[in-house]
XYZ file of C-alpha atoms in Angstrom:
677
model
C -95.668 -6.242 -17.836
C -92.366 -6.733 -16.018
C -89.721 -8.950 -17.558
C -87.329 -11.372 -15.868
C -84.446 -8.986 -16.363
C -86.237 -6.282 -14.386
C -84.378 -5.395 -11.209
C -86.036 -3.656 -8.275
C -83.785 -1.068 -6.683
C -84.213 0.821 -3.445
C -83.097 4.180 -4.785
C -85.757 6.764 -5.716
C -87.119 6.277 -9.191
C -86.904 9.846 -10.419
C -84.882 12.868 -9.351
C -87.464 15.606 -8.628
C -90.465 14.297 -10.618
C -92.363 17.599 -10.366
C -89.701 19.621 -12.152
C -89.132 16.881 -14.736
C -92.861 16.804 -15.478
C -92.780 20.576 -15.842
C -89.720 20.401 -18.115
C -91.506 17.808 -20.267
C -94.353 20.245 -20.900
C -91.911 23.068 -21.591
C -90.128 20.838 -24.112
C -93.516 20.257 -25.712
C -93.982 24.014 -25.888
C -90.593 24.502 -27.532
C -91.468 21.936 -30.200
C -94.881 23.473 -30.853
C -93.421 26.968 -31.154
C -90.567 25.908 -33.431
C -92.810 23.992 -35.804
C -95.428 26.762 -35.743
C -92.801 29.411 -36.519
C -91.660 27.721 -39.731
C -94.930 25.951 -40.585
C -92.958 22.766 -41.113
C -91.903 19.777 -39.064
C -93.168 16.818 -37.095
C -94.760 17.269 -33.701
C -95.938 13.752 -32.942
C -92.789 12.290 -31.384
C -91.518 15.434 -29.584
C -94.846 15.736 -27.810
C -95.467 12.027 -27.313
C -92.009 11.258 -25.921
C -91.520 14.318 -23.705
C -91.452 12.307 -20.468
C -88.922 9.926 -22.006
C -86.733 12.932 -22.832
C -87.111 14.307 -19.327
C -85.811 11.076 -17.810
C -83.060 10.565 -20.377
C -81.600 14.041 -19.979
C -82.843 15.058 -16.542
C -82.698 11.972 -14.323
C -79.110 11.933 -13.108
C -79.518 8.582 -11.373
C -80.979 6.542 -14.196
C -80.830 8.533 -17.440
C -77.989 9.311 -19.809
C -74.402 9.846 -18.705
C -73.311 12.915 -20.650
C -71.227 16.092 -20.481
C -72.800 19.018 -22.385
C -69.487 20.868 -22.709
C -67.695 17.737 -23.944
C -70.210 16.061 -26.244
C -67.592 13.596 -27.550
C -66.088 12.391 -24.275
C -65.162 8.752 -24.573
C -67.423 7.140 -21.992
C -70.602 9.109 -22.564
C -73.801 7.220 -23.160
C -74.541 7.522 -26.868
C -78.088 8.617 -27.705
C -79.332 8.248 -31.289
C -82.723 9.552 -32.378
C -83.549 7.030 -35.071
C -86.903 8.656 -35.805
C -85.084 11.720 -37.105
C -88.245 13.452 -38.290
C -88.887 14.132 -34.593
C -85.757 16.274 -34.477
C -87.295 18.935 -32.245
C -87.355 16.318 -29.492
C -83.576 16.140 -29.608
C -82.952 19.841 -30.173
C -85.212 20.830 -27.262
C -83.548 18.478 -24.804
C -80.051 19.379 -25.967
C -80.936 23.024 -25.300
C -82.468 22.341 -21.897
C -79.563 20.175 -20.749
C -76.912 22.746 -21.633
C -75.435 21.628 -24.937
C -74.383 24.280 -27.446
C -77.912 24.670 -28.801
C -79.276 28.105 -27.944
C -82.842 29.312 -27.734
C -82.178 31.250 -30.927
C -81.109 27.987 -32.572
C -84.523 26.557 -31.702
C -86.176 29.632 -33.194
C -84.125 29.041 -36.358
C -85.473 25.500 -36.734
C -85.335 24.391 -40.385
C -83.892 27.735 -41.514
C -80.908 28.316 -43.793
C -77.532 27.630 -42.159
C -79.067 26.829 -38.761
C -77.682 24.051 -36.565
C -81.243 22.772 -36.133
C -82.023 21.349 -39.593
C -85.149 19.394 -40.368
C -83.462 16.094 -39.565
C -80.441 15.729 -37.268
C -77.104 15.893 -39.062
C -73.809 14.589 -37.696
C -71.169 17.215 -36.869
C -73.711 20.001 -37.429
C -75.163 20.104 -33.915
C -73.444 19.359 -30.569
C -74.934 16.196 -29.126
C -76.165 14.739 -32.427
C -74.518 11.330 -32.787
C -75.752 10.374 -36.258
C -77.395 11.750 -39.372
C -80.878 10.275 -39.186
C -83.927 10.674 -41.332
C -84.342 7.597 -43.518
C -86.257 5.412 -41.105
C -84.383 2.552 -39.477
C -80.894 3.830 -40.197
C -80.526 5.223 -36.675
C -81.335 1.885 -35.051
C -78.664 0.271 -37.203
C -76.215 3.080 -36.419
C -76.869 2.401 -32.730
C -75.976 -1.253 -33.299
C -72.716 -0.047 -34.864
C -72.085 2.190 -31.869
C -72.744 -0.751 -29.562
C -70.380 -2.944 -31.570
C -67.744 -0.213 -31.303
C -68.286 0.013 -27.555
C -67.872 -3.724 -27.081
C -64.713 -3.765 -29.188
C -63.285 -0.754 -27.330
C -63.996 -2.151 -23.872
C -62.479 -5.519 -24.770
C -59.434 -3.918 -26.361
C -58.654 -1.085 -23.943
C -60.107 -1.893 -20.510
C -57.764 -3.575 -18.055
C -58.297 -5.446 -14.822
C -57.271 -2.315 -12.934
C -59.039 0.356 -14.976
C -62.379 0.462 -16.805
C -62.525 3.384 -19.218
C -65.336 2.088 -21.453
C -68.600 0.898 -19.881
C -71.155 3.178 -21.518
C -74.487 2.258 -23.080
C -75.994 3.075 -26.450
C -79.616 4.191 -26.392
C -81.759 4.750 -29.460
C -85.312 6.056 -29.740
C -87.337 4.650 -32.622
C -90.926 4.460 -33.735
C -93.134 2.107 -35.698
C -91.751 3.425 -38.975
C -88.188 2.552 -38.003
C -89.173 -0.936 -36.939
C -91.143 -1.649 -40.100
C -88.081 -1.051 -42.274
C -86.303 -4.255 -43.262
C -82.855 -2.825 -42.548
C -83.835 -2.546 -38.878
C -84.896 -6.179 -38.705
C -81.493 -7.244 -40.025
C -79.711 -5.135 -37.407
C -81.931 -6.381 -34.575
C -81.094 -9.981 -35.484
C -77.376 -9.141 -35.677
C -77.390 -7.392 -32.289
C -79.182 -10.233 -30.544
C -76.981 -12.900 -32.070
C -73.801 -11.041 -31.115
C -75.025 -10.344 -27.565
C -74.681 -6.563 -27.700
C -76.069 -6.058 -24.216
C -74.824 -2.468 -24.077
C -77.629 -1.546 -26.500
C -81.016 -0.183 -25.354
C -83.815 0.500 -27.825
C -86.719 2.659 -26.676
C -89.654 1.875 -28.930
C -92.101 4.787 -29.111
C -95.125 2.567 -29.583
C -97.951 5.028 -30.215
C -99.929 2.782 -32.580
C -99.877 5.441 -35.326
C -98.120 5.737 -38.675
C -98.266 8.622 -41.145
C -101.179 7.475 -43.275
C -103.306 5.724 -40.687
C -103.416 3.926 -37.386
C -100.647 1.320 -37.201
C -103.150 -1.538 -37.095
C -103.566 -1.027 -40.843
C -100.000 -2.246 -41.484
C -98.806 -4.215 -38.453
C -100.144 -6.661 -35.937
C -97.225 -8.505 -34.345
C -96.595 -8.889 -30.626
C -93.550 -6.662 -30.159
C -92.353 -8.349 -26.969
C -92.525 -11.798 -28.536
C -90.734 -10.585 -31.647
C -87.816 -9.087 -29.753
C -87.611 -12.049 -27.408
C -87.379 -14.355 -30.419
C -84.375 -12.293 -31.571
C -82.582 -12.861 -28.222
C -83.462 -9.479 -26.784
C -84.969 -8.695 -23.379
C -88.251 -6.797 -23.668
C -90.585 -4.892 -21.360
C -93.689 -2.785 -22.015
C -94.321 0.393 -20.007
C -96.431 3.547 -19.932
C -94.174 6.010 -21.746
C -95.737 8.974 -19.934
C -95.005 7.579 -16.469
C -91.718 9.083 -15.303
C -91.221 6.343 -12.705
C -91.816 3.604 -15.265
C -89.378 5.125 -17.757
C -86.742 5.581 -15.064
C -87.177 2.040 -13.741
C -86.921 0.572 -17.220
C -83.731 2.474 -18.001
C -82.125 1.576 -14.684
C -82.974 -2.085 -15.122
C -81.720 -2.105 -18.701
C -78.430 -0.405 -17.819
C -77.777 -2.637 -14.804
C -78.303 -5.919 -16.663
C -75.444 -6.541 -19.071
C -76.538 -10.148 -19.396
C -75.754 -10.889 -23.039
C -79.059 -9.611 -24.396
C -79.857 -6.179 -25.858
C -82.853 -4.462 -24.255
C -86.005 -2.996 -25.749
C -88.309 -0.738 -23.741
C -91.673 -0.687 -25.481
C -93.077 2.654 -24.369
C -96.792 3.070 -25.007
C -97.291 6.751 -25.762
C -99.871 9.121 -27.187
C -98.676 10.792 -30.362
C -99.048 14.574 -30.273
C -99.874 14.644 -26.545
C -100.684 18.191 -25.462
C -102.722 19.096 -28.541
C -106.151 17.469 -27.978
C -107.296 18.224 -31.515
C -104.760 15.810 -33.048
C -103.394 13.726 -30.171
C -103.576 9.968 -30.629
C -104.335 10.172 -34.346
C -102.417 10.144 -37.603
C -102.990 13.911 -37.746
C -100.630 14.242 -34.797
C -97.620 13.103 -36.821
C -96.872 16.255 -38.815
C -97.161 20.008 -38.372
C -100.963 20.222 -38.385
C -101.142 20.377 -34.613
C -99.177 23.623 -34.615
C -102.333 25.354 -35.819
C -103.587 24.986 -32.251
C -100.422 26.367 -30.675
C -102.067 28.990 -28.456
C -104.678 26.704 -26.953
C -102.133 23.905 -26.584
C -99.782 26.216 -24.690
C -102.565 27.146 -22.279
C -103.547 23.511 -21.831
C -99.962 22.640 -20.935
C -99.886 25.353 -18.296
C -97.476 27.511 -20.276
C -97.646 31.313 -20.534
C -98.395 33.205 -23.742
C -94.653 33.798 -24.200
C -93.315 31.590 -26.968
C -90.160 29.491 -26.609
C -90.682 29.633 -22.851
C -88.356 27.929 -20.381
C -89.006 28.560 -16.693
C -86.357 29.661 -14.212
C -87.013 26.471 -12.247
C -86.250 24.284 -15.256
C -83.116 26.271 -16.056
C -81.904 25.954 -12.465
C -82.640 22.246 -12.354
C -80.700 21.467 -15.509
C -77.842 23.708 -14.385
C -77.616 21.440 -11.350
C -77.900 18.361 -13.553
C -74.985 19.696 -15.577
C -72.888 20.146 -12.426
C -73.626 16.539 -11.524
C -72.650 15.395 -15.016
C -69.378 17.301 -14.835
C -68.610 15.700 -11.473
C -69.229 12.227 -12.891
C -66.974 13.017 -15.825
C -64.213 14.170 -13.487
C -64.433 10.902 -11.558
C -64.113 8.991 -14.812
C -61.248 11.231 -15.915
C -59.276 10.301 -12.794
C -59.594 6.661 -13.796
C -58.682 7.529 -17.371
C -55.523 9.400 -16.377
C -54.478 6.495 -14.162
C -55.085 4.143 -17.097
C -52.957 6.336 -19.376
C -50.097 6.304 -16.884
C -50.292 2.540 -16.439
C -50.788 1.705 -20.139
C -48.847 4.166 -22.308
C -48.869 1.839 -25.317
C -52.640 1.374 -25.251
C -53.097 5.084 -24.594
C -51.038 5.997 -27.656
C -53.012 3.552 -29.769
C -56.331 4.944 -28.545
C -55.194 8.515 -29.198
C -54.145 7.548 -32.722
C -57.488 5.848 -33.301
C -59.443 8.913 -32.156
C -57.307 11.156 -34.376
C -57.909 8.809 -37.335
C -54.133 8.654 -37.701
C -52.769 6.899 -40.776
C -49.063 6.143 -41.274
C -47.703 8.692 -43.729
C -45.681 5.900 -45.366
C -48.593 3.483 -45.642
C -47.846 2.828 -49.321
C -44.303 1.780 -48.382
C -45.653 -0.620 -45.764
C -47.568 -2.569 -48.414
C -45.148 -5.093 -50.003
C -44.693 -4.796 -53.742
C -46.088 -7.518 -55.960
C -43.814 -9.497 -58.241
C -43.573 -8.428 -61.869
C -45.008 -11.811 -62.838
C -47.966 -11.604 -60.441
C -51.097 -12.837 -62.165
C -54.390 -12.877 -60.306
C -57.655 -11.020 -59.792
C -57.607 -7.635 -58.069
C -59.822 -9.147 -55.346
C -56.933 -11.525 -54.575
C -54.477 -8.631 -54.613
C -56.815 -6.784 -52.272
C -56.753 -9.757 -49.945
C -52.965 -9.406 -49.720
C -53.040 -5.627 -49.363
C -55.530 -5.638 -46.481
C -53.132 -7.774 -44.429
C -50.439 -5.108 -44.668
C -52.895 -2.296 -44.012
C -54.320 -4.114 -40.983
C -50.831 -4.620 -39.577
C -50.052 -0.922 -39.984
C -53.458 0.244 -38.705
C -54.744 -1.618 -35.636
C -57.921 0.461 -35.856
C -59.033 -1.285 -39.077
C -62.055 -3.562 -38.721
C -63.561 -5.484 -41.603
C -66.696 -7.454 -42.299
C -68.408 -9.380 -45.045
C -71.956 -10.365 -45.919
C -71.253 -14.104 -45.761
C -68.692 -13.771 -48.563
C -65.223 -13.707 -47.025
C -64.177 -16.595 -49.254
C -65.039 -14.546 -52.340
C -64.341 -10.973 -51.259
C -60.959 -11.938 -49.767
C -61.005 -9.239 -47.071
C -60.576 -11.454 -43.998
C -57.829 -10.148 -41.685
C -55.611 -13.114 -40.897
C -54.854 -13.492 -37.200
C -57.452 -10.787 -36.590
C -59.929 -13.000 -34.771
C -63.690 -13.104 -35.192
C -65.870 -10.515 -33.478
C -68.541 -11.995 -31.224
C -69.528 -12.718 -27.658
C -66.599 -15.123 -27.297
C -64.099 -12.474 -28.385
C -65.132 -8.853 -28.726
C -61.548 -7.997 -29.714
C -62.047 -9.762 -33.053
C -61.471 -7.609 -36.139
C -63.509 -9.741 -38.578
C -67.267 -9.284 -38.426
C -69.573 -11.968 -39.779
C -72.646 -9.993 -40.835
C -74.479 -12.888 -42.418
C -76.541 -12.226 -45.521
C -77.444 -8.738 -44.317
C -75.953 -6.157 -46.692
C -78.521 -3.510 -45.725
C -77.633 -3.641 -42.045
C -73.927 -4.160 -42.730
C -73.726 -0.743 -44.383
C -75.656 1.066 -41.651
C -73.795 -0.709 -38.837
C -70.506 0.246 -40.487
C -71.712 3.839 -40.437
C -72.351 3.516 -36.705
C -68.788 2.331 -36.208
C -67.541 5.319 -38.192
C -69.764 7.762 -36.289
C -68.268 6.552 -33.019
C -64.872 7.376 -34.475
C -62.762 4.867 -32.543
C -62.150 2.410 -35.380
C -61.928 2.362 -39.192
C -64.676 0.154 -40.624
C -64.622 -1.674 -43.931
C -67.153 -4.130 -45.298
C -67.553 -6.309 -48.353
C -69.997 -7.917 -50.738
C -70.379 -8.439 -54.494
C -70.567 -5.225 -56.513
C -73.978 -6.105 -57.926
C -75.374 -5.996 -54.360
C -74.108 -2.472 -53.747
C -77.669 -1.241 -54.155
C -78.528 -3.090 -50.941
C -75.941 -0.821 -49.311
C -76.831 2.291 -51.245
C -78.896 4.178 -48.603
C -76.071 3.701 -46.099
C -73.389 4.647 -48.633
C -75.332 7.804 -49.417
C -75.542 8.712 -45.731
C -71.847 7.954 -45.223
C -71.095 10.375 -48.045
C -73.443 12.998 -46.615
C -71.983 12.672 -43.105
C -68.381 12.407 -44.405
C -67.723 9.053 -42.748
C -64.473 7.188 -43.591
C -66.002 3.811 -44.452
C -64.347 1.549 -47.043
C -66.598 -0.662 -49.185
C -64.950 -3.652 -50.870
C -67.109 -4.634 -53.833
C -65.828 -7.582 -55.822
C -66.973 -9.296 -59.025
C -67.115 -5.836 -60.533
C -68.235 -6.436 -64.131
C -69.762 -8.802 -66.668
C -66.453 -10.659 -66.321
C -68.257 -12.531 -63.539
C -69.472 -14.704 -66.385
C -71.629 -17.754 -65.898
C -73.807 -16.414 -63.081
C -75.455 -14.274 -65.721
C -77.053 -10.829 -65.812
C -78.453 -10.962 -62.265
C -74.865 -11.018 -60.982
C -73.175 -8.932 -63.679
C -73.082 -5.252 -62.668
C -73.266 -2.912 -65.633
C -74.804 0.228 -64.119
C -73.385 -0.266 -60.620
C -70.027 1.485 -60.914
C -71.487 4.578 -62.547
C -74.382 4.470 -60.123
C -71.903 4.758 -57.278
C -69.916 7.492 -59.010
C -72.902 9.837 -59.030
C -73.121 9.824 -55.216
C -71.534 13.120 -54.104
C -68.547 12.640 -51.821
C -67.895 8.964 -52.595
C -64.534 7.950 -54.057
C -65.038 5.006 -56.414
C -61.893 3.026 -57.318
C -61.624 0.451 -60.034
C -57.926 -0.510 -60.022
C -56.352 -2.212 -63.036
C -53.639 -4.302 -61.408
C -52.246 -5.270 -57.968
C -50.149 -2.140 -57.553
C -53.085 0.106 -58.371
C -55.035 -1.908 -55.803
C -52.395 -1.054 -53.203
C -52.641 2.617 -54.144
C -56.429 2.533 -53.923
C -56.313 0.998 -50.447
C -53.804 3.602 -49.250
C -55.900 6.425 -50.694
C -58.986 5.055 -48.970
C -57.219 4.939 -45.606
C -55.722 8.408 -45.954
C -59.132 9.832 -46.746
C -60.765 10.608 -43.405
C -63.506 12.950 -44.632
C -65.614 10.552 -46.640
C -66.150 6.979 -47.846
C -64.431 5.005 -50.574
C -65.539 2.040 -52.670
C -63.004 -0.436 -54.071
C -64.412 -2.275 -57.103
C -62.329 -5.416 -57.648
C -62.316 -8.134 -60.297
C -63.118 -11.792 -60.059
C -61.095 -12.565 -63.195
C -57.319 -12.442 -63.514
C -55.774 -9.209 -64.800
C -52.215 -8.525 -66.002
C -49.554 -6.698 -64.023
C -48.601 -3.597 -66.000
C -44.833 -3.444 -65.912
C -45.018 -0.722 -68.570
C -44.937 1.690 -65.626
C -42.857 1.450 -62.434
C -44.551 0.215 -59.263
C -44.436 3.667 -57.678
C -46.047 5.285 -60.707
C -48.944 2.848 -60.621
C -49.462 3.167 -56.876
C -49.282 6.940 -56.833
C -51.315 7.097 -60.025
C -54.162 5.245 -58.345
C -53.746 7.517 -55.338
C -54.159 10.523 -57.646
C -57.131 8.947 -59.411
C -55.757 8.921 -62.954
C -52.326 8.891 -64.597
C -50.330 8.044 -67.701
C -49.759 4.298 -67.629
C -48.103 4.145 -71.058
C -46.711 7.329 -72.569
C -46.590 7.861 -76.297
C -43.129 7.431 -77.846
C -43.833 9.892 -80.673
C -46.016 12.935 -81.179
C -49.263 12.550 -79.198
C -52.159 11.735 -81.503
C -54.543 9.482 -79.580
C -55.476 9.011 -75.911
C -56.988 5.721 -74.755
C -58.676 5.807 -71.337
C -59.955 2.938 -69.191
C -60.384 1.655 -65.671
C -60.047 -1.760 -64.115
C -59.831 -4.839 -66.281
C -60.395 -2.881 -69.494
C -57.025 -1.140 -69.194
C -55.591 -4.325 -70.716
C -57.451 -3.671 -73.969
C -56.040 -0.159 -74.209
C -52.483 -1.376 -73.649
C -52.839 -4.015 -76.363
C -54.525 -1.590 -78.741
C -51.739 0.951 -78.231
C -49.174 -1.634 -79.307
C -51.038 -2.078 -82.566
C -51.844 1.574 -83.201
C -48.313 2.955 -83.087
C -46.088 5.428 -81.281
C -48.537 8.359 -81.024
C -50.846 6.613 -78.540
C -51.071 7.401 -74.816
C -52.774 5.031 -72.362
C -54.385 6.655 -69.337
C -55.536 4.500 -66.451
C -58.428 6.151 -64.585
C -59.065 4.078 -61.446
C -60.893 6.884 -59.603
C -62.609 9.750 -61.427
C -63.410 11.542 -58.177
C -59.816 11.782 -56.992
C -58.652 12.758 -60.462
C -61.152 15.627 -60.497
C -59.709 16.894 -57.191
C -56.206 17.208 -58.646
C -54.903 20.550 -59.847
C -55.854 21.796 -63.287
C -52.209 21.563 -64.299
C -52.029 17.908 -63.305
C -55.212 17.025 -65.136
C -54.016 18.859 -68.230
C -50.719 16.966 -68.096
C -52.598 13.661 -68.194
C -55.389 14.642 -70.605
C -54.135 17.625 -72.632
C -56.955 19.567 -74.253
C -54.988 19.735 -77.483
C -55.552 16.028 -78.087
C -59.203 15.476 -78.945
C -58.826 12.034 -80.540
C -59.857 9.940 -77.571
C -61.459 6.566 -76.868
C -62.614 5.332 -73.454
C -63.611 1.782 -72.603
C -65.257 0.305 -69.526
C -67.413 -2.767 -68.995
C -70.355 -0.711 -67.796
C -72.748 2.003 -68.877
C -71.036 4.590 -71.012
C -72.522 7.979 -70.122
C -70.041 9.258 -67.528
C -67.015 8.714 -69.742
C -68.022 11.383 -72.262
C -66.667 14.089 -69.971
C -63.200 12.707 -70.751
C -63.548 11.948 -74.463
C -65.661 14.956 -75.463
C -67.917 15.218 -78.471
C -65.119 14.218 -80.833
C -64.310 10.989 -79.012
C -65.892 7.570 -78.598
C -66.902 5.483 -75.598
C -67.057 1.700 -75.637
C -69.394 0.616 -72.872
C -72.164 -1.826 -72.055
C -75.544 -0.127 -72.113
C -77.535 -3.315 -71.660
C -77.684 -6.221 -69.211
C -75.243 -9.094 -69.448
C -75.222 -12.703 -70.649
C -74.791 -16.046 -68.952
C -71.572 -17.485 -70.389
C -67.892 -17.732 -69.441
C -66.551 -14.299 -68.530
C -64.170 -13.940 -71.464
C -66.947 -14.912 -73.868
C -69.291 -12.330 -72.353
C -66.622 -9.628 -72.619
C -66.021 -10.424 -76.271
C -69.709 -10.605 -77.119
C -70.295 -7.189 -75.532
C -67.387 -5.493 -77.289
C -64.842 -5.386 -74.478
C -61.760 -6.240 -76.554
C -58.633 -4.519 -77.792
C -59.788 -4.991 -81.379
C -62.907 -2.941 -80.680
C -60.659 -0.202 -79.302
C -58.563 -0.263 -82.470
C -61.666 -0.097 -84.643
C -63.063 2.809 -82.605
C -59.837 4.755 -83.068
C -59.932 4.201 -86.823
C -63.466 5.574 -86.917
C -62.403 8.874 -85.340
C -62.222 11.909 -87.628
């Protein structure tokens, strides 16, 4: 059915429908051959959505705006394949449209070191906008891209020059839409009027185990409409219908995201499995030869006709011409707005002031507050020094303290706002933040309580895998939360984050370490960072100069209090438990060194000489303490040392009472030292 937002246009629906239909079948052949060659992969979507791909990449009037030789140009339409298992769909069309994906790359599908891995991976393949695979993440990434586009257009466009007016298009299936993270992102996008977002829903009525009717029965149009989206249902194999839907969606920036519900046949082109759950995986490749004949393809595998090659060469020329027209506008904008141009260039380069630590005001020696409060002060200085910084919170700004003052609130009334109200949607917040980071124009940060980090975990893992510079602010970091009890007292959370490869996990001990952690997070542009901050007040450690504490946090671990005599004992801690080591050292005498270890990951990246200077191997009498599970600390204390941790869930009581009951005191540190051989 046609929706109210549908616009009839007089221009032809499709550029050369015969050749696009032919290219769709050749793309099907490429997918069949690639999956057959490695006996692994998913054919359902590449075959079922071939006409959608033909219009997206081949219809110069109504499909994607792109430049194959400049896959990152600023005003390209962003295309995200959310259903990443259908990766051969994307690889085939990137090859046909002239991106740096060769025919040999298609033949190397799913092979070691190829740029055509089983699921698309960011920065591995030209034209891949996001690492997708876990279902639903790509839809949420697309929402992040759309948010980035709205912020960029509001911030950088002028009355005279429009340099950002692109759209974000994502292709998703039933699996993506069944995931809860997607539902959160859909609600967020509709509420915030991200009308530059287009979702193509590959509605083939099939999931992996069975027909979709076994697990879903909603009216998709009504659902999306209820979420303030515009919706239309089309035949996904009708080139004219796909083209019309895309043109209407792109020409109606009316405050509502668009969904095109494309009814398709999974595995189309292989009659033996088409339209059934068997069409989802690689089983259809067993019928490769007969399928190729049925599609009108020759016996030659990985076949692309001369006509298709010529057509897409012409499509590429058209795309280059459109880019050049845009570039004229862009150069005029640069000349007229040198300040904005410099800021945009710095944002794209992920530039960070080299003296960022110096731009964060020092705290007074008598400062006494929680590290979440210190973080709230630090983010103001960082935001002033880095206009690219955007922050958000899952309905917890009052607790997480990461609101940028004078930054404005992002939304339809002001897309320049730097504070994003995500609502109680941690799952989507993480994935949307990834989308912002993928786009690469702004530096995203987001916040919630540490105990809810597991709601973010799939997105944090993907940010680490894709090396995205996202900063997670996770407050209420230990059983010191107190009265809310074990449901809100993270004990395994910090260590659980530390085992994610590529994630820097900071647990600063005082305000100056918090400043150092923030600076380290901003300077790191090849991966994410998590800042675990306290609810309870912590001391300011004047035992070490401000610079030592800041740079120590930046390095991951350092000597907070050096022994005044011959080194005999090393006490190690992070966060609020550093206080217990400092007090214990005063009681234990002049041979005790206190090492603050706010970030194990950064410490491990320091030189061997540096690490030896902090934790000399000659001193084996060591005790570590942290209000969390103990296992990871043994790598620093060794078999001769002791770890004081919390290997159980917490207690509902005032925070200081809980800490004492669970052994987080200086006296327990002293006793542990006395028990050492």
